[in-house]
Short mmCIF file of C-alpha atoms in Angstrom, two decimals:
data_model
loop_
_atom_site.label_atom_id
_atom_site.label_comp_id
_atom_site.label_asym_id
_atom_site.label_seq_id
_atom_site.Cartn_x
_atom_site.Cartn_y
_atom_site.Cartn_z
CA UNK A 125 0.00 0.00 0.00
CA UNK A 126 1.11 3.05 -1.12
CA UNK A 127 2.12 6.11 1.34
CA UNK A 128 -0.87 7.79 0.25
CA UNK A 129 -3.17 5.24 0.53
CA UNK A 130 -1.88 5.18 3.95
CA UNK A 131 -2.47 8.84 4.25
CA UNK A 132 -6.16 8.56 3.15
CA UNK A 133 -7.09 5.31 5.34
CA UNK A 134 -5.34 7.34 8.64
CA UNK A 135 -7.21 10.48 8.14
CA UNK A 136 -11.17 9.43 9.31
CA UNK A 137 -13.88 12.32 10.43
CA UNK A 138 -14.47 12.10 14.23
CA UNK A 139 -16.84 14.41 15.66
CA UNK A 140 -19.04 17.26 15.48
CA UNK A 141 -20.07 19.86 17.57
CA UNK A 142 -22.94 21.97 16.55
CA UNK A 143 -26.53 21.71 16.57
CA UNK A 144 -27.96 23.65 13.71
CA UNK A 145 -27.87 21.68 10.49
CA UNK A 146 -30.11 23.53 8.37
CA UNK A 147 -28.14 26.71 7.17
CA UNK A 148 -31.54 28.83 7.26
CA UNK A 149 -31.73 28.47 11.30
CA UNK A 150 -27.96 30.05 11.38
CA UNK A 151 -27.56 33.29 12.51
CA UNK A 152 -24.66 35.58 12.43
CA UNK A 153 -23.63 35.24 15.87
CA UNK A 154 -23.44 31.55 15.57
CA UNK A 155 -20.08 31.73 13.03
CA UNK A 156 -17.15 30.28 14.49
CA UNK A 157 -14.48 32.56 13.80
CA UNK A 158 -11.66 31.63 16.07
CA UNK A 159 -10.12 27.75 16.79
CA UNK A 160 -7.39 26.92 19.24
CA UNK A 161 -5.83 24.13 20.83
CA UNK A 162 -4.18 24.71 23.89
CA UNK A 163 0.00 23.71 24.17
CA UNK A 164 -1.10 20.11 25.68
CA UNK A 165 -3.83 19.71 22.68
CA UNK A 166 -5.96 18.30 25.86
CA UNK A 167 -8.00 21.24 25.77
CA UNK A 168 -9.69 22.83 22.91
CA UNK A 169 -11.30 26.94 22.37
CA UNK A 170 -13.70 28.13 20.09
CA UNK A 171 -14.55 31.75 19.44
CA UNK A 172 -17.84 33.08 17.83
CA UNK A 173 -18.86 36.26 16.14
CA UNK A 174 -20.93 36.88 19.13
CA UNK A 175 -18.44 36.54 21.30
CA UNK A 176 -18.56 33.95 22.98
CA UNK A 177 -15.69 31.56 23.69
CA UNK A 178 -16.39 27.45 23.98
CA UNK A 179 -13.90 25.02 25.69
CA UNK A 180 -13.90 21.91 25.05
CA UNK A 181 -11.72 18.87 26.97
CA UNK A 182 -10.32 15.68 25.83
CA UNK A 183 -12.07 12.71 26.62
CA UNK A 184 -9.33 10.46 28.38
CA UNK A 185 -12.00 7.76 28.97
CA UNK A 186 -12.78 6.94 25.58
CA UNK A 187 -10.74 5.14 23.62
CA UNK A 188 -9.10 7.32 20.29
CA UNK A 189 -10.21 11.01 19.83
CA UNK A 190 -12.81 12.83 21.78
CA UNK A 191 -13.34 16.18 22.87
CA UNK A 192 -16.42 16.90 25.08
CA UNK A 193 -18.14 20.06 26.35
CA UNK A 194 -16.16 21.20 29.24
CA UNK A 195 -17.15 25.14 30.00
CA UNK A 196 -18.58 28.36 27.78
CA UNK A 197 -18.52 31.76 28.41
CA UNK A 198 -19.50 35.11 27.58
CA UNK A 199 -15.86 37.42 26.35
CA UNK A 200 -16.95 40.00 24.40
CA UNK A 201 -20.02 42.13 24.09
CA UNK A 202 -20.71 44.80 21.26
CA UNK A 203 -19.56 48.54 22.07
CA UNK A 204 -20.05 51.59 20.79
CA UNK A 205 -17.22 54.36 20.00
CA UNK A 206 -18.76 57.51 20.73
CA UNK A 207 -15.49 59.87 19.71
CA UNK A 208 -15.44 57.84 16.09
CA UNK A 209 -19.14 56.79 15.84
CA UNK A 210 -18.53 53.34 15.80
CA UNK A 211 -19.85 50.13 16.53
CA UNK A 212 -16.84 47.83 17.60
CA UNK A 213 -18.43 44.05 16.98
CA UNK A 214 -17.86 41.20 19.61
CA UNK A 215 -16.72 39.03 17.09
CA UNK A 216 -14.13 36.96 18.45
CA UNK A 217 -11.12 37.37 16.25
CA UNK A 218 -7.98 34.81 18.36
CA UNK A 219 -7.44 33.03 20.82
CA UNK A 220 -4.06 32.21 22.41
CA UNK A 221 -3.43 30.02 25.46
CA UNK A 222 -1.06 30.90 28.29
CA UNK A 223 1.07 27.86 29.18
CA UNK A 224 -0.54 26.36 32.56
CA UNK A 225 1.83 27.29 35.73
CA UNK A 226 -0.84 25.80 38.16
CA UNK A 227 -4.45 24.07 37.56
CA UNK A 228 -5.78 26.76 36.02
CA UNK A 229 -6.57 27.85 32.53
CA UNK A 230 -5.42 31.48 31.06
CA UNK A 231 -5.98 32.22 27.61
CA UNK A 232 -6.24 35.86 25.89
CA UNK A 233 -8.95 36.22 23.35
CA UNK A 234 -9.58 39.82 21.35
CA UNK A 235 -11.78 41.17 19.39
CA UNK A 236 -11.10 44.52 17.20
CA UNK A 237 -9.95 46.78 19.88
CA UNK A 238 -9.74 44.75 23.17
CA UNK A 239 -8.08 41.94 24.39
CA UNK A 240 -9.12 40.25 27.84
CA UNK A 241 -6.62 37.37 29.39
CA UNK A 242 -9.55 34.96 31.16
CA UNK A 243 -9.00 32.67 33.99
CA UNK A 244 -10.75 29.50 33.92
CA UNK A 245 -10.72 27.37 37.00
CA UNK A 246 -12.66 24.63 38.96
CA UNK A 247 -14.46 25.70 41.34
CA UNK A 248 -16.09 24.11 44.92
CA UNK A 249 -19.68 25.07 45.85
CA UNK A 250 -19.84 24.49 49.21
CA UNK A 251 -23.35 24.65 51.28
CA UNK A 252 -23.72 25.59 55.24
CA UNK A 253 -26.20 22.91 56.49
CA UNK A 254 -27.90 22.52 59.68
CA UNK A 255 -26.26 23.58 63.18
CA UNK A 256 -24.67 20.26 64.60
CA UNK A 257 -25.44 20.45 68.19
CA UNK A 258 -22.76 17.88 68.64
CA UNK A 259 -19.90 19.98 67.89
CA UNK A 260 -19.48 23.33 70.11
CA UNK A 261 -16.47 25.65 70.32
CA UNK A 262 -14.73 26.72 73.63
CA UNK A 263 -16.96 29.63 73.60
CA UNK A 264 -20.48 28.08 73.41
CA UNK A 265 -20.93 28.95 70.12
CA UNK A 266 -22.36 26.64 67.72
CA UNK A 267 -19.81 25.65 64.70
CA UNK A 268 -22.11 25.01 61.33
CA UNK A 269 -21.69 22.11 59.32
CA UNK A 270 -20.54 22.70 55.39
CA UNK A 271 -20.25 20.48 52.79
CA UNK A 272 -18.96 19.83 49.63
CA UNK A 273 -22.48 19.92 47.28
CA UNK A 274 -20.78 20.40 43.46
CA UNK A 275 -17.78 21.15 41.40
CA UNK A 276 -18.32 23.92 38.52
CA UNK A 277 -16.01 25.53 35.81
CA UNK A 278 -15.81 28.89 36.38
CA UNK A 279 -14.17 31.76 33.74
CA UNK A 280 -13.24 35.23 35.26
CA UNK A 281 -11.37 38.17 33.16
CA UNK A 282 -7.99 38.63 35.40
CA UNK A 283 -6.69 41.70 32.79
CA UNK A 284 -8.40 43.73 29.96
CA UNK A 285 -6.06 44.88 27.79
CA UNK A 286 -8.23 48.11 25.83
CA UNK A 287 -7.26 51.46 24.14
CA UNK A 288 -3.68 50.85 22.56
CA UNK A 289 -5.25 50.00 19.05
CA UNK A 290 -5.86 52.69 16.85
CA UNK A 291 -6.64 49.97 13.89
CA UNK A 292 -8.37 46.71 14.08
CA UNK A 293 -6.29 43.72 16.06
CA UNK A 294 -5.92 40.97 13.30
CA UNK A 295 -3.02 39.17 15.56
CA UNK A 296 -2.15 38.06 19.07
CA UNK A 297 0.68 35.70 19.73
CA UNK A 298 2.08 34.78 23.35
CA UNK A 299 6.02 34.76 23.75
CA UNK A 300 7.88 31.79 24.24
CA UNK A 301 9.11 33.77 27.55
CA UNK A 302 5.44 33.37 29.25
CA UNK A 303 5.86 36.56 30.30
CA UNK A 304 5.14 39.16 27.10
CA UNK A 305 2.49 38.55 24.12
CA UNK A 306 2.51 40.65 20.90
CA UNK A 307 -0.75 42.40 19.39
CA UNK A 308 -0.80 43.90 15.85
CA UNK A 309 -3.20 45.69 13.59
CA UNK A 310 -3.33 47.09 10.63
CA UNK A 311 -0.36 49.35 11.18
CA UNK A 312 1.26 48.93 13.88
CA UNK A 313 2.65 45.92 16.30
CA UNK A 314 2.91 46.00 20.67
CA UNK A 315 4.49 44.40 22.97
CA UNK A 316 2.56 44.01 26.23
CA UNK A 317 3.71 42.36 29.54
CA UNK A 318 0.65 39.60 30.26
CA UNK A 319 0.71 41.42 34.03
CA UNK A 320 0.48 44.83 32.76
CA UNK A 321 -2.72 45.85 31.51
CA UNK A 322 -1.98 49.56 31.36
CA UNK A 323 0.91 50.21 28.90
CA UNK A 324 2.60 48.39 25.66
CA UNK A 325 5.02 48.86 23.93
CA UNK A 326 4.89 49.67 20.11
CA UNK A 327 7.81 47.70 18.26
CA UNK A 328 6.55 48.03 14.94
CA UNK A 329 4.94 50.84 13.24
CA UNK A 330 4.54 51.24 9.39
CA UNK A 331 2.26 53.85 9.39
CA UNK A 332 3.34 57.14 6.74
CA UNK A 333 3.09 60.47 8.01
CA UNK A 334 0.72 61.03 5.14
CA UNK A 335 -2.01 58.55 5.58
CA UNK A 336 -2.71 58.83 1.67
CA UNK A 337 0.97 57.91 1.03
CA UNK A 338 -0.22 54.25 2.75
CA UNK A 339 0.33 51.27 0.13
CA UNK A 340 0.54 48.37 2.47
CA UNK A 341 -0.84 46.77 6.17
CA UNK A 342 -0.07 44.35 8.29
CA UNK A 343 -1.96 41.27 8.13
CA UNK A 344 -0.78 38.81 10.33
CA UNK A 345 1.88 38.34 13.38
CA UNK A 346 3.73 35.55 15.47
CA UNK A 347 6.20 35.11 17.59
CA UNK A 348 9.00 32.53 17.00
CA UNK A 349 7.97 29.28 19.07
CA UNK A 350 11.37 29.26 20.70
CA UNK A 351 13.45 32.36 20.46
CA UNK A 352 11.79 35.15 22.80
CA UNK A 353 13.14 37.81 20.61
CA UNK A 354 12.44 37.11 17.16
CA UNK A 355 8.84 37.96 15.56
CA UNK A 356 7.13 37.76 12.44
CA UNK A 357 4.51 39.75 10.42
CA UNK A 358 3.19 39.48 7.11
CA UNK A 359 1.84 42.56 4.42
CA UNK A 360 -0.95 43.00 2.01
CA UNK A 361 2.26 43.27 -0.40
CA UNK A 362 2.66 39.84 0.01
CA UNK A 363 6.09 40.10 2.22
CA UNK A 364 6.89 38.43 5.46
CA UNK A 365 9.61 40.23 7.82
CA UNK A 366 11.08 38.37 10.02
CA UNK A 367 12.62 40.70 13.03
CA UNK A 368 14.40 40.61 16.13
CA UNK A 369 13.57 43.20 19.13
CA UNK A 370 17.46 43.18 19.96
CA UNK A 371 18.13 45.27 17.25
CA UNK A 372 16.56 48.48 17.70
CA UNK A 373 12.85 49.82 19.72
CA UNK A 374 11.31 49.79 16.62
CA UNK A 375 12.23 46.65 14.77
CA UNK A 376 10.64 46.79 11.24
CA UNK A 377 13.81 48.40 10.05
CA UNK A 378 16.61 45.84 10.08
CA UNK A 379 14.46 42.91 9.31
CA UNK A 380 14.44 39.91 7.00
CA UNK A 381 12.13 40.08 4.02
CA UNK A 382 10.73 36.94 2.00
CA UNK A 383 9.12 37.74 -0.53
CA UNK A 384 7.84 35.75 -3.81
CA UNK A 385 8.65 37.52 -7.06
CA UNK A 386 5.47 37.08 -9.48
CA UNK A 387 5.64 35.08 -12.70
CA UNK A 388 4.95 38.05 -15.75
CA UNK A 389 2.81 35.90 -17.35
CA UNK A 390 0.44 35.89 -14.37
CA UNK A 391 0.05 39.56 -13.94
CA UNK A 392 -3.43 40.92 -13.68
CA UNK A 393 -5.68 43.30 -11.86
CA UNK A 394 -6.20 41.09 -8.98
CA UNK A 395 -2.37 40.65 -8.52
CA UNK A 396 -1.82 42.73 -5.60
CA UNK A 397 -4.73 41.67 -4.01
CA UNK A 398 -4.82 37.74 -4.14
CA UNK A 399 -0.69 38.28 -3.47
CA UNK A 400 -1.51 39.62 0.25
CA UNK A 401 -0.74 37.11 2.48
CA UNK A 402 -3.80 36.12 5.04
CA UNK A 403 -1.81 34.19 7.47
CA UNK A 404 1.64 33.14 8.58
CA UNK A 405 2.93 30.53 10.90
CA UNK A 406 6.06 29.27 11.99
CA UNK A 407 7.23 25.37 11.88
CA UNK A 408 7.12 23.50 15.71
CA UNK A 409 11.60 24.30 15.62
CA UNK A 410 11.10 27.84 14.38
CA UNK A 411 13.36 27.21 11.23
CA UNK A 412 10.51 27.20 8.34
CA UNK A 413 7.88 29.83 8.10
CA UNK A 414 4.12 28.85 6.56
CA UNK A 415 2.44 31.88 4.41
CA UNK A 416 -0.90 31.76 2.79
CA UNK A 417 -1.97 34.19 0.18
CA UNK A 418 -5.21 33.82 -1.73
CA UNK A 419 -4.28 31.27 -4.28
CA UNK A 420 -0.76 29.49 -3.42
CA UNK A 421 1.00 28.32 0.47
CA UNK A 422 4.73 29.03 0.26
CA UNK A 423 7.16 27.05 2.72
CA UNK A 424 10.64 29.67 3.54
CA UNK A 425 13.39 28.64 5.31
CA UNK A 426 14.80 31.96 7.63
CA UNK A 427 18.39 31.40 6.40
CA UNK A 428 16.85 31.67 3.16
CA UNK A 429 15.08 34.79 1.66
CA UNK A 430 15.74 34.22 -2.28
CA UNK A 431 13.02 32.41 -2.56
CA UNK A 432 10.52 29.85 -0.84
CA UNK A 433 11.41 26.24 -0.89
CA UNK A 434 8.24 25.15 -1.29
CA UNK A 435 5.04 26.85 -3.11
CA UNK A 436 1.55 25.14 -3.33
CA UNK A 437 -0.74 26.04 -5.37
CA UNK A 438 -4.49 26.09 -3.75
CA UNK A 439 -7.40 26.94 -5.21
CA UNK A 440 -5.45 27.38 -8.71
CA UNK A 441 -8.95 26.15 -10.81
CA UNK A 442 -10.81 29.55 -9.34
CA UNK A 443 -7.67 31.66 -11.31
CA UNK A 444 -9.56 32.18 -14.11
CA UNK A 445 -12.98 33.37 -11.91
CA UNK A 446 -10.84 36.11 -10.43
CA UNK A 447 -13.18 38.28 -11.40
CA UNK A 448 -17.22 36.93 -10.33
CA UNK A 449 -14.46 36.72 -6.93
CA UNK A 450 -13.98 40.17 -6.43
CA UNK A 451 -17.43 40.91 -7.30
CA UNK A 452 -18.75 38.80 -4.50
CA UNK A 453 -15.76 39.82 -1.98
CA UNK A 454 -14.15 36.29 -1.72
CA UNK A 455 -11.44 37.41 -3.01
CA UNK A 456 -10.59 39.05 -0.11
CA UNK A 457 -11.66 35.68 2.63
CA UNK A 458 -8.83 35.52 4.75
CA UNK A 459 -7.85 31.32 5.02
CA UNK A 460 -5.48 30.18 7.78
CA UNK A 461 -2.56 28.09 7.67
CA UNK A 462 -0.80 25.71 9.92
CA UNK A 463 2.12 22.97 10.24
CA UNK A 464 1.38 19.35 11.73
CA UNK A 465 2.83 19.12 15.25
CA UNK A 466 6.18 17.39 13.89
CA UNK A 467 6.61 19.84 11.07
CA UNK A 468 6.14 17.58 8.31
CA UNK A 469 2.85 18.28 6.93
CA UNK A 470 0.80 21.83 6.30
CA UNK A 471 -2.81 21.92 6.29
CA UNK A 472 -5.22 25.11 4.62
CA UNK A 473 -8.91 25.33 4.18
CA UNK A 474 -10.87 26.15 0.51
CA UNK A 475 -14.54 26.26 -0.72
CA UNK A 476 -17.10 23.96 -0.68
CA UNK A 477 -16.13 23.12 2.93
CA UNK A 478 -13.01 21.33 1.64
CA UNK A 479 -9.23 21.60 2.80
CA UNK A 480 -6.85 19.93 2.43
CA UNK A 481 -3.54 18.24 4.14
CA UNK A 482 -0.12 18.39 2.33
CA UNK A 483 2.60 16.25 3.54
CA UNK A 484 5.89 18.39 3.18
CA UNK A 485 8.47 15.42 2.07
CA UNK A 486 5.86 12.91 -0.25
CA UNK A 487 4.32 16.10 -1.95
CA UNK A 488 1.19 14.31 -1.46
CA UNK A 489 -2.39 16.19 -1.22
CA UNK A 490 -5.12 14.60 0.65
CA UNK A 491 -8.39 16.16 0.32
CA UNK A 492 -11.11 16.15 2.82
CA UNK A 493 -14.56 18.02 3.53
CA UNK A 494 -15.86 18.87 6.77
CA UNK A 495 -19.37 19.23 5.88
CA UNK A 496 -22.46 16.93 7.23
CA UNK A 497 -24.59 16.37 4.09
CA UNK A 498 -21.11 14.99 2.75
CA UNK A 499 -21.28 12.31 5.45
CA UNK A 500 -24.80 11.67 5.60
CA UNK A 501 -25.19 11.01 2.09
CA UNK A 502 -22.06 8.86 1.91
CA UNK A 503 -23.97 7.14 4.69
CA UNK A 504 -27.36 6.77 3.12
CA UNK A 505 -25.58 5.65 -0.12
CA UNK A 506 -29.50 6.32 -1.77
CA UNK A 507 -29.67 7.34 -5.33
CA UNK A 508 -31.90 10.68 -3.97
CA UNK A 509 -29.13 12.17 -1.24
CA UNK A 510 -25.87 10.65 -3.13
CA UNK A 511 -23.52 13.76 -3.59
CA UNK A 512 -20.85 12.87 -6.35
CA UNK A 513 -18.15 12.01 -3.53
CA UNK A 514 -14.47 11.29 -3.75
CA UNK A 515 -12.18 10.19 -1.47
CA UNK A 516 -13.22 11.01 2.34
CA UNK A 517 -15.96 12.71 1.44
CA UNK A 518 -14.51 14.88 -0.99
CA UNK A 519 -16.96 16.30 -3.30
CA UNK A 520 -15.34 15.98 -7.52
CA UNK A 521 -13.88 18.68 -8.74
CA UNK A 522 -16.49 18.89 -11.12
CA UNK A 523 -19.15 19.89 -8.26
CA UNK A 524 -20.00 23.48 -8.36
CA UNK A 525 -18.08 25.61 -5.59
CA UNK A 526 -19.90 26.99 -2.58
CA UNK A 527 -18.71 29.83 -1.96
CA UNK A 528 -20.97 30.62 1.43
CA UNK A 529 -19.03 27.40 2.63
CA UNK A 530 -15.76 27.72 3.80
CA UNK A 531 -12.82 26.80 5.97
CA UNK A 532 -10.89 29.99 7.12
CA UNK A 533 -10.21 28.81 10.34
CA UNK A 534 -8.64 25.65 11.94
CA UNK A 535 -6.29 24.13 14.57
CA UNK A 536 -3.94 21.20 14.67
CA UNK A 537 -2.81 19.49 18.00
CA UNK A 538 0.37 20.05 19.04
CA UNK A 539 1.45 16.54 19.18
CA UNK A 540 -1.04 14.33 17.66
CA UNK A 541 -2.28 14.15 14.27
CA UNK A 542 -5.89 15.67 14.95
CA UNK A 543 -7.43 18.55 12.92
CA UNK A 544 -10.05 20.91 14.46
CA UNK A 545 -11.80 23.00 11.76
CA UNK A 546 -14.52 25.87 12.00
CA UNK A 547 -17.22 25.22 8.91
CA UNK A 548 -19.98 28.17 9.77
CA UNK A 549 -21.33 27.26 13.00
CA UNK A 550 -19.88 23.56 12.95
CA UNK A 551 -16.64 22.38 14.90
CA UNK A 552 -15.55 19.24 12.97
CA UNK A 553 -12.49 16.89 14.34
CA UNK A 554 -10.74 14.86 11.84
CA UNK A 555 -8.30 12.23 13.46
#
């Protein structure tokens, strides 16, 4: 059997979480629009575009992969900016988990111009029963009896991190130190200390002094998973800098560039906009950085920044419907990226509710679909449901594309080979 084969008959659908099937019954605040594991990949987080955050836990009693409900709460709530007139949305836009010093849970979420750090901990309920007239202290007094009655999870906001973003947040990213996270927006990146809530630090800023001389933003961030000092950022110009805070306050100036030169015979006018990268990620050692523009993934190496050593094409059949893209505004989706926990494969989402895995050394694509009609009708196997299915529930490429159905967002565990992705209001876990 063939690597591939092997590839195909290892990846298998899970679970679900999510109760609404019919798309009609959806409503905006239902979107998933933020997907996390936690550094253990025991634990699991969910953000919403109505701001609430979902955790979920790892099922140690059942035998291979499963996640169950483990607490939800409320993070964000919809604001108003009176001095600009406008609304800031609760839409959850990351989540990052703190690394766990004790038994509880911290993880910073943010929305457009707010980040919180929440505290999530088990809690004892404790009820004072009857007076026992058995037990008496020195002083006469009557000592009540408690007891234990029920254990609940319980999520409190320990810092709120507000009013150091001029520009929507797009990025958070916690330091390898434990001790600092990053923030950026459109224009500008800060350093904050997670115990200081009332000052950061800006370390980058590319914003002109002439805000009509602007020809780029900043579309992503990360910090290097094991050097404290060295961050990342990407640019609608299609650029990733890689910098280190050593250097100088501001660090954009000194830093590494990667950046893609364009084949001539591809020019058009959607090239600066499908070359703007969406998302970038470093590899589990830190030495190969994942980008994801519109219709390719390129693999760099940081010694290297003549050119990627890797470039995969995604999406490359919607090239020629650049076009009905922009008219719609899916030209403009923003899809994640990520590496596998050992570094060796890259994973992306698409239409149609499909992504897809790509294993770094075999070249090899495996498709998959995280969509429940998909599975229901490979289940039902009748003539009337049948969807024209490939391999693990991939619909043929000769299947119209759904555009309303998509996979921007989606985490893999840290160690195992388990996928978490966000289609609409569905959590899907592939294993």
């Amino acid at each position: 059997m063939s690597a591939m084969n092997e590839d195909e008959k290892r990846w298998k659908f899970a679970q679900c979480f999510g109760d609404k099937g019919d798309s009609d019954d959806i409503t905006e605040a239902d979107i998933i629009s933020s997907v996390e594991f936690d550094y253990t990949g025991d634990y699991l987080a969910t953000g919403d575009k109505g701001g609430r955050v979902v955790l979920f836990e790892r099922n140690d009693g059942k035998k291979g992969c499963e996640y169950k409900f483990h607490t939800e709460f409320q993070s964000h709530e919809p604001e108003f900016d009176y001095l600009k007139s406008l609304e800031i949305e609760e839409k959850i836009n990351k989540i990052k988990w703190c690394r766990r010093t004790n038994s509880a849970h911290f993880l910073l979420s943010t929305n457009d111009k707010t980040i919180k750090l929440w505290k999530v901990f088990e809690r004892n309920i404790k009820v004072v029963q009857e007076y026992d007239n058995s037990i008496t202290a020195r002083n006469g007094l009557f000592i009540p009896n408690i007891s234990h009655q029920d254990n609940i999870v319980a999520a409190i906001p320990r810092r709120i991190y507000a009013n150091a973003h001029a520009y929507h947040i797009n990025s958070i990213s916690v330091n390898s130190d434990s001790e600092t996270y990053l923030s950026a927006d459109d224009l500008r990146i800060n350093l904050w200390n997670l115990d200081i809530s009332e000052q950061s630090f800006n370390i980058v800023d590319i914003k002109p002094a002439n805000m009509e001389e602007l020809t780029e933003v900043i579309t992503a961030a990360e910090f290097h998973p094991q050097e404290c000092n060295l961050l990342m950022y990407s640019s609608s110009k299609g650029t990733v800098k890689l910098a280190d805070m050593r250097e100088s306050a501001l660090c954009d100036q000194n830093a590494k560039v990667f950046e893609a030169s364009e084949d001539p015979n591809n020019r058009s006018f959607f090239s600066e906009i499908i070359s703007s990268i969406s998302d970038v990620k470093f590899s589990p050692d830190g030495r190969y950085i994942l980008a994801r523009d519109y219709l390719t993934l390129k693999i760099w190496d940081i010694n290297m920044e003549s050119k990627p050593v890797q470039t995969i094409n995604i999406n490359d059949s919607l090239r020629s419907n650049l076009c009905d893209l922009y008219e719609n505004d899916c030209i403009f989706d923003k899809f994640e990226c990520m590496f596998s926990g050992d570094g060796k494969s890259v994973m992306t989402g698409s239409y149609s509710n499909n992504f897809s895995i790509y294993n770094r050394e075999t070249k090899d694509e495996i498709p998959l679909q995280a969509d429940k009609s998909a599975f229901k009708a490979k289940r039902l196997g009748s003539a009337k449901n049948k969807l024209t299915l490939g391999r693990n529930g991939k619909r043929e490429e000769t299947d119209p594309v759904d555009f309303s159905k998509k996979i921007l967002h989606a985490s893999w565990h840290p160690r195992d080979n388990i996928i978490a992705v966000a289609a609409t209001n569905n959590l899907f876990i592939f294993a």
